[in-house]
mmCIF file of C-alpha atoms in Angstrom:
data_model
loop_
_atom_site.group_PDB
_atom_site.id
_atom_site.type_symbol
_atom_site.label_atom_id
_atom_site.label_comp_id
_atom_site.label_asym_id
_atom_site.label_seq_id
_atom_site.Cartn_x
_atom_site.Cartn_y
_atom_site.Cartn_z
ATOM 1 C CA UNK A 267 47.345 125.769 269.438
ATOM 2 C CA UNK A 268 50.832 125.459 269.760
ATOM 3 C CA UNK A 269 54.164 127.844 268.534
ATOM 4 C CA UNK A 270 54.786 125.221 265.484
ATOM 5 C CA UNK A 271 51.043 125.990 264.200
ATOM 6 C CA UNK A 272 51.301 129.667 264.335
ATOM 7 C CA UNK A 273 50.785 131.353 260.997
ATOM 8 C CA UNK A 274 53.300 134.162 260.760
ATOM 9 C CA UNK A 275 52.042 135.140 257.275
ATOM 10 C CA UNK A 276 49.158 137.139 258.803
ATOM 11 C CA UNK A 277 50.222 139.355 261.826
ATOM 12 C CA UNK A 278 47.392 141.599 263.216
ATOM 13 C CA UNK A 279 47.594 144.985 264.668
ATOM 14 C CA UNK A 280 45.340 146.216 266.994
ATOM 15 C CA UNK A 281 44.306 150.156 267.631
ATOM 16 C CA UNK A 282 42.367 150.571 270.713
ATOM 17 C CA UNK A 283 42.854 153.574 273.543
ATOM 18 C CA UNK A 284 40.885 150.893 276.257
ATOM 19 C CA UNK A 285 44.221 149.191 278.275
ATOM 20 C CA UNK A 286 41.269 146.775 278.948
ATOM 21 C CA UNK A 287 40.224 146.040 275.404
ATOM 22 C CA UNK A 288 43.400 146.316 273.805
ATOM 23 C CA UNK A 289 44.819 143.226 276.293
ATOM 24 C CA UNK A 290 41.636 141.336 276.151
ATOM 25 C CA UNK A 291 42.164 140.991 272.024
ATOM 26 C CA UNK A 292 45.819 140.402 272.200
ATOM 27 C CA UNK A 293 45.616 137.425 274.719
ATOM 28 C CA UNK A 294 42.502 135.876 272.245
ATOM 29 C CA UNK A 295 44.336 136.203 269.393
ATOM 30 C CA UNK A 296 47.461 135.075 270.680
ATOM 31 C CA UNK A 297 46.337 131.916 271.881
ATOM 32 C CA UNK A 298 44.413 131.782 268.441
ATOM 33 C CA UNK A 299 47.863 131.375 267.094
ATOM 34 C CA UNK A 300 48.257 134.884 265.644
ATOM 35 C CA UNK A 301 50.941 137.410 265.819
ATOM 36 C CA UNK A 302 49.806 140.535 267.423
ATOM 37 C CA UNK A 303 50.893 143.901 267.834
ATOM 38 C CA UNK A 304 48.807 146.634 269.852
ATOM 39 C CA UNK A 305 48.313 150.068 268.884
ATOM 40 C CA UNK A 306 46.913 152.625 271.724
ATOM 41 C CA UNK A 307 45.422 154.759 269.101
ATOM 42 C CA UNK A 308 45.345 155.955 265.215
ATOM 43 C CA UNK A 309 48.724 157.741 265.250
ATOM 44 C CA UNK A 310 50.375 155.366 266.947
ATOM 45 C CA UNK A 311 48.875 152.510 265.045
ATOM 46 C CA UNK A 312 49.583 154.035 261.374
ATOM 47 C CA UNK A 313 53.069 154.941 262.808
ATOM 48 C CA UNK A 314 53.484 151.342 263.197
ATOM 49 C CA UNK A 315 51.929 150.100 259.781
ATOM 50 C CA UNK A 316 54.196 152.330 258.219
ATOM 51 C CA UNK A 317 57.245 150.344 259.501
ATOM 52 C CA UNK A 318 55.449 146.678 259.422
ATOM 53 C CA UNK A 319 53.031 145.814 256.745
ATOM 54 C CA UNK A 320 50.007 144.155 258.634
ATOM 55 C CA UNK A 321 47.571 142.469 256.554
ATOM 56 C CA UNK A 322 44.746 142.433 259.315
ATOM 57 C CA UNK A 323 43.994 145.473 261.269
ATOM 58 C CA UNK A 324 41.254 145.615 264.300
ATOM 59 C CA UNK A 325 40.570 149.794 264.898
ATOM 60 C CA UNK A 326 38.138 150.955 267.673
ATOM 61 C CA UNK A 327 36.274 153.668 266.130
ATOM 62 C CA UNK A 328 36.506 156.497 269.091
ATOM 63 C CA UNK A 329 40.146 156.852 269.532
ATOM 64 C CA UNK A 330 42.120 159.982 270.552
ATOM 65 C CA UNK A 331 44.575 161.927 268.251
ATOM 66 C CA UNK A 332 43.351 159.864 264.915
ATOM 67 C CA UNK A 333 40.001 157.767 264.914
ATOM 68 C CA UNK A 334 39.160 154.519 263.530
ATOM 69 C CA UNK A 335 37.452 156.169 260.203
ATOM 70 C CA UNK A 336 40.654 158.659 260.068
ATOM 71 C CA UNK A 337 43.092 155.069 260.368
ATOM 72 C CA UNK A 338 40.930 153.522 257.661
ATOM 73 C CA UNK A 339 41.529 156.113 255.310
ATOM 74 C CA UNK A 340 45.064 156.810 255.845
ATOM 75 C CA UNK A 341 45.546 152.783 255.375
ATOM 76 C CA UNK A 342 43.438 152.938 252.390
ATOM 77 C CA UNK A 343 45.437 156.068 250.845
ATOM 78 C CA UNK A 344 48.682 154.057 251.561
ATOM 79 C CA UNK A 345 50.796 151.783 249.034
ATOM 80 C CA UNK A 346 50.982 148.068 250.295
ATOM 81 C CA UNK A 347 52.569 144.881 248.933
ATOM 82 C CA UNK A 348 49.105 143.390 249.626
ATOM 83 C CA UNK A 349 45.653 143.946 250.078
ATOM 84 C CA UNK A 350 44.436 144.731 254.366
ATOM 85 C CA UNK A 351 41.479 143.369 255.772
ATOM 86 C CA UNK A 352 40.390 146.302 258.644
ATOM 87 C CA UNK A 353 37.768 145.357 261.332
ATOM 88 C CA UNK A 354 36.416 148.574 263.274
ATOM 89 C CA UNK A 355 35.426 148.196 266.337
ATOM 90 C CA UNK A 356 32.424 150.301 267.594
ATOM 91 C CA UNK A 357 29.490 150.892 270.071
ATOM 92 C CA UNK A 358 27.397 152.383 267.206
ATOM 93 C CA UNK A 359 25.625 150.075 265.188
ATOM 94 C CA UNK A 360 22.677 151.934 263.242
ATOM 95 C CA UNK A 361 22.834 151.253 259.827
ATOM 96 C CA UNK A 362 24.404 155.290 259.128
ATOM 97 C CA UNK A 363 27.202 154.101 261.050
ATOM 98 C CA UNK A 364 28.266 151.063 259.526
ATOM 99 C CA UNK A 365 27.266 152.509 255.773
ATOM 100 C CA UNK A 366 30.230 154.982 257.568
ATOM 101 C CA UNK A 367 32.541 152.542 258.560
ATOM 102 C CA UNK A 368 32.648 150.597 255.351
ATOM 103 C CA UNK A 369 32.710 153.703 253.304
ATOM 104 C CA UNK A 370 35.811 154.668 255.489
ATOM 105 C CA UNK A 371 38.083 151.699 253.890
ATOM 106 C CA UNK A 372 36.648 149.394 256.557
ATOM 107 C CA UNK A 373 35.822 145.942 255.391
ATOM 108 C CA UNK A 374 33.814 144.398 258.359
ATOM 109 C CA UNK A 375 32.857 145.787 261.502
ATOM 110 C CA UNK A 376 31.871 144.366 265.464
ATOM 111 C CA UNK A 377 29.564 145.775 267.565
ATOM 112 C CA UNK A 378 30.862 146.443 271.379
ATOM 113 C CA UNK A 379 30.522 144.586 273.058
ATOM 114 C CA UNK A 380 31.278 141.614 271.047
ATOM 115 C CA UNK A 381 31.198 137.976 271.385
ATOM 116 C CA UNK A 382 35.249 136.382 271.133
ATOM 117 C CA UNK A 383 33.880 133.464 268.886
ATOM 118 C CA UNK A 384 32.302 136.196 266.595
ATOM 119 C CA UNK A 385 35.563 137.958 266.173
ATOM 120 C CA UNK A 386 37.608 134.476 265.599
ATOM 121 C CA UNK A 387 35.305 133.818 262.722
ATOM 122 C CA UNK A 388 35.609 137.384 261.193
ATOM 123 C CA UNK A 389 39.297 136.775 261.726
ATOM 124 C CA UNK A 390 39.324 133.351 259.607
ATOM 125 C CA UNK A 391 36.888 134.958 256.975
ATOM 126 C CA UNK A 392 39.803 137.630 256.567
ATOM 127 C CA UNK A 393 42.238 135.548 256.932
ATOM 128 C CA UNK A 394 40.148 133.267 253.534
ATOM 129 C CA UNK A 395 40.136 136.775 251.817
ATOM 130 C CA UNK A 396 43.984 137.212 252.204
ATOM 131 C CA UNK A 397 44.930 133.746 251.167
ATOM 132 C CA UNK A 398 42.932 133.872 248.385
ATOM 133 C CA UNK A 399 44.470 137.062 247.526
ATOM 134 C CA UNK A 400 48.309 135.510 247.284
ATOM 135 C CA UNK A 401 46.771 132.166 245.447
ATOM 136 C CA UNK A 402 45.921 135.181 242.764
ATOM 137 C CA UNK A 403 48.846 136.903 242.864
ATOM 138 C CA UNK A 404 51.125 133.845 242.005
ATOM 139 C CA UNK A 405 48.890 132.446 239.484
ATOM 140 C CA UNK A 406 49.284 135.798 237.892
ATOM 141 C CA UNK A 407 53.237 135.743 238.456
ATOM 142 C CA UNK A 408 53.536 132.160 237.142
ATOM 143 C CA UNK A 409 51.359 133.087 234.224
ATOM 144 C CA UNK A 410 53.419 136.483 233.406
ATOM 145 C CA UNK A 411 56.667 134.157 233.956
ATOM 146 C CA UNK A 412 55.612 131.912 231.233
ATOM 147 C CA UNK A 413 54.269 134.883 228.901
ATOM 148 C CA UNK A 414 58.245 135.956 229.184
ATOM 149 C CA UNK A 415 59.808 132.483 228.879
ATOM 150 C CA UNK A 416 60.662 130.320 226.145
ATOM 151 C CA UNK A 417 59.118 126.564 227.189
ATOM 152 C CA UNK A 418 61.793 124.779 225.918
ATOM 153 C CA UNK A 419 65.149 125.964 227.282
ATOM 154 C CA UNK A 420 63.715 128.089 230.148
ATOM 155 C CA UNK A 421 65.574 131.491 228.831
ATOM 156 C CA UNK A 422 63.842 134.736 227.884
ATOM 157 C CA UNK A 423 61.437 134.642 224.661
ATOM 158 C CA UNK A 424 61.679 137.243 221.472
ATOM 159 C CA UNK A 425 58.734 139.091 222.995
ATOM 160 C CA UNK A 426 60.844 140.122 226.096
ATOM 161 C CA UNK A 427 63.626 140.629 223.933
ATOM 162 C CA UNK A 428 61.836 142.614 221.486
ATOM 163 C CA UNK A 429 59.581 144.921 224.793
ATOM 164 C CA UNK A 430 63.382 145.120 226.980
ATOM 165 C CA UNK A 431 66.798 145.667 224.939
ATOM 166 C CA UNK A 432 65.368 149.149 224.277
ATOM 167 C CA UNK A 433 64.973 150.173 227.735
ATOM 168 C CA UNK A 434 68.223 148.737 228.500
ATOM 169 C CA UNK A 435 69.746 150.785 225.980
ATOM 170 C CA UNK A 436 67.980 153.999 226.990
ATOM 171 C CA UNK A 437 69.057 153.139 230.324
ATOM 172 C CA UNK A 438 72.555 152.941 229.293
ATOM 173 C CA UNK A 439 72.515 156.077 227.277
ATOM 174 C CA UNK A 440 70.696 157.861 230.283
ATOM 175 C CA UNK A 441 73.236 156.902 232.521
ATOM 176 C CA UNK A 442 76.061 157.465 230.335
ATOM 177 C CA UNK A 443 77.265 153.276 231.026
ATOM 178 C CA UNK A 444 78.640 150.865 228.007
ATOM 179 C CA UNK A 445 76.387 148.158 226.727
ATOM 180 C CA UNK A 446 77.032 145.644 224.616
ATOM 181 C CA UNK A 447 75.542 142.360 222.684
ATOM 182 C CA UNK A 448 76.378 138.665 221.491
ATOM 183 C CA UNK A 449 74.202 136.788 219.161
ATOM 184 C CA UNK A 450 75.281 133.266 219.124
ATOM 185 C CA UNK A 451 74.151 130.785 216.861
ATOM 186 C CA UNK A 452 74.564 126.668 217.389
ATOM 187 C CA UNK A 453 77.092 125.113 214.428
ATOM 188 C CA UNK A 454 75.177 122.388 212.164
ATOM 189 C CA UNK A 455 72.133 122.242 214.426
ATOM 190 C CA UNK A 456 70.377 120.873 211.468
ATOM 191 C CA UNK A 457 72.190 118.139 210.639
ATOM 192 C CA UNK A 458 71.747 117.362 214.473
ATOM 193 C CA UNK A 459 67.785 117.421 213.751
ATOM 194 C CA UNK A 460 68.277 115.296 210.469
ATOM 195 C CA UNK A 461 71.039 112.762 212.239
ATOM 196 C CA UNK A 462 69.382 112.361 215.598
ATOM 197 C CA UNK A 463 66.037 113.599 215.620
ATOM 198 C CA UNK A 464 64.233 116.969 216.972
ATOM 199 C CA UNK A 465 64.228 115.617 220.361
ATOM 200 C CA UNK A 466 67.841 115.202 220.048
ATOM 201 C CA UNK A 467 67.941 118.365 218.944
ATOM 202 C CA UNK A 468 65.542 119.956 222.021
ATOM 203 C CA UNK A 469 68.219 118.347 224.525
ATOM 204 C CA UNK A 470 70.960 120.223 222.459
ATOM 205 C CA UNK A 471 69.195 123.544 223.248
ATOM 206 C CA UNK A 472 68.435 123.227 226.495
ATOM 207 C CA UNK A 473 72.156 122.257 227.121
ATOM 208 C CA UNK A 474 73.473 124.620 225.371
ATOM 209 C CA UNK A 475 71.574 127.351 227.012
ATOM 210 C CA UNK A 476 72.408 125.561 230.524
ATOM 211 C CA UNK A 477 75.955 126.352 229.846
ATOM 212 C CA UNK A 478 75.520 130.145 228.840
ATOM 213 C CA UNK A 479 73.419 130.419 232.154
ATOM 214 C CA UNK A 480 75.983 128.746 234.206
ATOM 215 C CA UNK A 481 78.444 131.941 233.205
ATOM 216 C CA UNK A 482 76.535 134.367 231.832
ATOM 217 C CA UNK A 483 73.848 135.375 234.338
ATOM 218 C CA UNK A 484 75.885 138.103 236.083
ATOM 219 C CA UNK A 485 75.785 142.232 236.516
ATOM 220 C CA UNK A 486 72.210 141.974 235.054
ATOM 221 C CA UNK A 487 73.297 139.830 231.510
ATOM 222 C CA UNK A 488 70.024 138.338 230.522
ATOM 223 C CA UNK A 489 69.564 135.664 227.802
ATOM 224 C CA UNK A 490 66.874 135.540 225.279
ATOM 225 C CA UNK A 491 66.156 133.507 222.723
ATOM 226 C CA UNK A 492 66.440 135.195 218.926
ATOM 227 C CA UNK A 493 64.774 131.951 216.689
ATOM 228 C CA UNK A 494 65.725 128.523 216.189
ATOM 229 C CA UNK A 495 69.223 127.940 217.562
ATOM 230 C CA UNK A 496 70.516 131.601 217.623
ATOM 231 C CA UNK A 497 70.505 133.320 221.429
ATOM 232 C CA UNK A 498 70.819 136.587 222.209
ATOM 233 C CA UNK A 499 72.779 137.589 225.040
ATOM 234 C CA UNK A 500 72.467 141.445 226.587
ATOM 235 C CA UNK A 501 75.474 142.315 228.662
ATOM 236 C CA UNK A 502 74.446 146.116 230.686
ATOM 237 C CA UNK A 503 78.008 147.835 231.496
ATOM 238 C CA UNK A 504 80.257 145.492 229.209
ATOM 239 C CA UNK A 505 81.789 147.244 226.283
ATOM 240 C CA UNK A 506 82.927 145.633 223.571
ATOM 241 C CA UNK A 507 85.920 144.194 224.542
ATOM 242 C CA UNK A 508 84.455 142.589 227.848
ATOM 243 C CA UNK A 509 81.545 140.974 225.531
ATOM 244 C CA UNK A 510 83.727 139.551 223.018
ATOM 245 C CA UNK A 511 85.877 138.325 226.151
ATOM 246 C CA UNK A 512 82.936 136.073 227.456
ATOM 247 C CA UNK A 513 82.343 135.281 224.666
ATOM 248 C CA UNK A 514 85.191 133.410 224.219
ATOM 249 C CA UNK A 515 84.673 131.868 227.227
ATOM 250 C CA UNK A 516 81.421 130.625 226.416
ATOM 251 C CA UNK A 517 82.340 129.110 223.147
ATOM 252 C CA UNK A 518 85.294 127.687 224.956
ATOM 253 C CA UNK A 519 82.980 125.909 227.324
ATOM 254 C CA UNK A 520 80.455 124.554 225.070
ATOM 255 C CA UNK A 521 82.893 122.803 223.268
ATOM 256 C CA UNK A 522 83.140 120.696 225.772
ATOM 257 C CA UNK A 523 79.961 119.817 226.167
ATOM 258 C CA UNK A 524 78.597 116.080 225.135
ATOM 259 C CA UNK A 525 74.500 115.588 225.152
ATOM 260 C CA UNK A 526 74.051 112.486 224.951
ATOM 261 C CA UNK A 527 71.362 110.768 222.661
ATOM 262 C CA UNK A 528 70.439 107.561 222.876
ATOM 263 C CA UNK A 529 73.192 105.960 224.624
ATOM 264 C CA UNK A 530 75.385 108.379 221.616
ATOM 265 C CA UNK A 531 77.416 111.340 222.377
ATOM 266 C CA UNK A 532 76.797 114.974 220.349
ATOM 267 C CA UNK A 533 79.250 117.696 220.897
ATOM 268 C CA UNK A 534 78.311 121.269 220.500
ATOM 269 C CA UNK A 535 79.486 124.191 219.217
ATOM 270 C CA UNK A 536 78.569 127.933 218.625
ATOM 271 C CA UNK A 537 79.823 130.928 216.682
ATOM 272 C CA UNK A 538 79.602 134.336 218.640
ATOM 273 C CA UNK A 539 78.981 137.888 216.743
ATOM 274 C CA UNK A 540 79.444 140.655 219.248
ATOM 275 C CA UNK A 541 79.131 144.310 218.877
ATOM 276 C CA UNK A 542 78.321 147.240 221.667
ATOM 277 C CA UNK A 543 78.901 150.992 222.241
ATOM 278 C CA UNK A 544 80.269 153.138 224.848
ATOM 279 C CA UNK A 545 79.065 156.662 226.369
ATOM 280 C CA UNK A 546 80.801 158.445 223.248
ATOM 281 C CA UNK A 547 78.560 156.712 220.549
ATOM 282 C CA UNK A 548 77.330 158.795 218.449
ATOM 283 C CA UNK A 549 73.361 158.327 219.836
ATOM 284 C CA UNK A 550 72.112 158.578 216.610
ATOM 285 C CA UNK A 551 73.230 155.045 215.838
ATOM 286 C CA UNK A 552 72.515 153.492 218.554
ATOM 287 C CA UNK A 553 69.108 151.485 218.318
ATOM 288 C CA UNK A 554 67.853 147.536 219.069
ATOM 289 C CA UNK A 555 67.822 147.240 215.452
ATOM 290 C CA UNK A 556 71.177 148.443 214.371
ATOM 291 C CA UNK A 557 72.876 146.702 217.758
ATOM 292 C CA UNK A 558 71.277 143.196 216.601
ATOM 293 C CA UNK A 559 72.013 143.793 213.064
ATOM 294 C CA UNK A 560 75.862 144.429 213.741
ATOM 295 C CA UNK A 561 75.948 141.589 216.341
ATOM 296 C CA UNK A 562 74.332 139.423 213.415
ATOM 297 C CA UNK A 563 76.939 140.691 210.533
ATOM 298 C CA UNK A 564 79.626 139.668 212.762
ATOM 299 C CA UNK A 565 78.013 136.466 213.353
ATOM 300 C CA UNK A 566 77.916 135.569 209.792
ATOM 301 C CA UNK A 567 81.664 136.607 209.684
ATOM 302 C CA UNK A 568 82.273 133.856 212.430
ATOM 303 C CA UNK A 569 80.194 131.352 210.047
ATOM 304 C CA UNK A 570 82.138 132.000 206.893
ATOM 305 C CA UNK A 571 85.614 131.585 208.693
ATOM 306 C CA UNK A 572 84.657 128.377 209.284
ATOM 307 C CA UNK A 573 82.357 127.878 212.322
ATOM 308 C CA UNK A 574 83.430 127.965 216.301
ATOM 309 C CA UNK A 575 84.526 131.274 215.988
ATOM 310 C CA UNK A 576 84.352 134.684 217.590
ATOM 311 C CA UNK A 577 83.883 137.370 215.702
ATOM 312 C CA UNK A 578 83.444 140.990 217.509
ATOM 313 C CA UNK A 579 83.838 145.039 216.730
ATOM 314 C CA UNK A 580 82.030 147.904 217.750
ATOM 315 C CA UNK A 581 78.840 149.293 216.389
#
């Protein structure tokens, strides 16, 4: 096998206190392709872990300072970003021993002496365990990612929305830091839908929330979207002032925007209602509903002076 087919994904360390063994299963994994790392016993070995996370780890049993069973546990007892497959390596092999061993944290065992082929295959049957493992843990992120997403423009959804702006505000609060708001809705989106179509109308939110992304997604600002063609966008550390600020930048940009629809350009626009608050709030006013209900009053302000607007004050 050469370097290019070397999995780095899987490194292996080795605890053994035999010079002899200890080289023997670093030059047969090695020229398996693996990355390897020897230990001379326990201490030194969970020493190590504790520094490199190793997803395989081969442990003699009878080791001085910590044994194999001792390594197990510790490994076992220890916070990882991923599940470790541990071989132990012993002489004993009556059933008591390996019930031991596995009861220990260990998840397969070799008798000594063992057979090099036998501990390749244990290796790849680890090595199936692992990958099958990560193929779990992103199906789980890409399904939590969508759970959070809104399908169309590819922003946050009203169920983050509704679970996060109330952390961020109790982090704010906790931490004595501004926060602040800006509900933006798109001008005449319906007569968008009614001129061109709701597929003309799909392209028009998913360009106008390209544009707020392109600027907005900065110091932790996250954008969410509120229903239809309003957005909400939560700006952590902005007062008031600084939110109505972008927000005049972003209505500045989208109006120079052009989707285009069937060979026919659509311009957009957007009216901004911002509110916030600052460490000398009075707390008792300070809430996800009361935040997003200012924000929205100011909207409609922005509406009823006639559209493309910015209107902004605090809560």
């Amino acid at each position: 096998m050469n370097n290019q087919e070397i999995d780095p994904r899987f490194p292996i360390l080795i605890a053994d206190d035999d010079p002899v063994t200890r080289k023997l299963l670093e030059k047969t994994l090695t020229k398996e392709g693996h990355q390897v790392v020897c230990a001379r016993n326990g201490s030194e070995a969970l020493e190590l872990f504790t520094e490199i996370f190793f997803p395989i780890v081969l442990t003699d049993w009878m080791m001085p300072e910590m044994n194999g069973l001792d390594l197990c546990r510790a490994i076992r007892g220890t916070k990882t970003p991923g599940y470790v497959f541990v071989v132990l390596l012993t002489a004993k092999d009556s059933k008591d021993d390996i019930i031991t061993g596995l009861e220990a944290g260990a998840d397969d065992y070799l008798t000594k002496p063992f057979n090099y082929a036998e501990l390749i295959a244990r290796i790849k049957t680890g090595i199936r365990i692992l990958e099958l493992e990560r193929s779990l843990k992103i199906a789980y992120e890409e399904i939590r990612i969508l759970s959070i997403t809104d399908p169309l423009t590819g922003c946050y959804n009203r169920g983050y929305l509704i679970k996060h702006l109330p952390k961020e505000l109790m982090r704010a609060r906790r931490h004595g830091r501004p926060l602040s708001i800006i509900l933006c809705d798109i001008d005449h989106f319906k007569e968008v839908n009614d001129t061109y179509g709701h597929h003309a109308g799909d392209e028009v939110l998913k360009a106008f929330v390209k544009c707020l992304k392109a600027q907005g997604q900065e110091n932790g600002n996250w954008i969410s979207r509120y229903g239809g063609e309003e957005f909400l966008i939560v700006l952590p550390d902005a007062n008031t002032n600084r939110a109505a600020f972008l927000a005049e930048q972003f209505r500045t940009n989208l109006a120079k925007v052009v989707v285009r629809v069937n060979q026919k350009p659509v311009k957009i626009t957007a009216s901004f209602g911002v509110t916030g608050f600052g460490p000398d709030t009075n707390p008792e006013l300070i809430s996800a509903g009361t935040l997003i209900n200012k924000a929205d009053a100011h909207l409609y302000e922005a509406k009823q002076a006639g559209r493309n607007q910015t209107s902004a004050g605090d809560l």
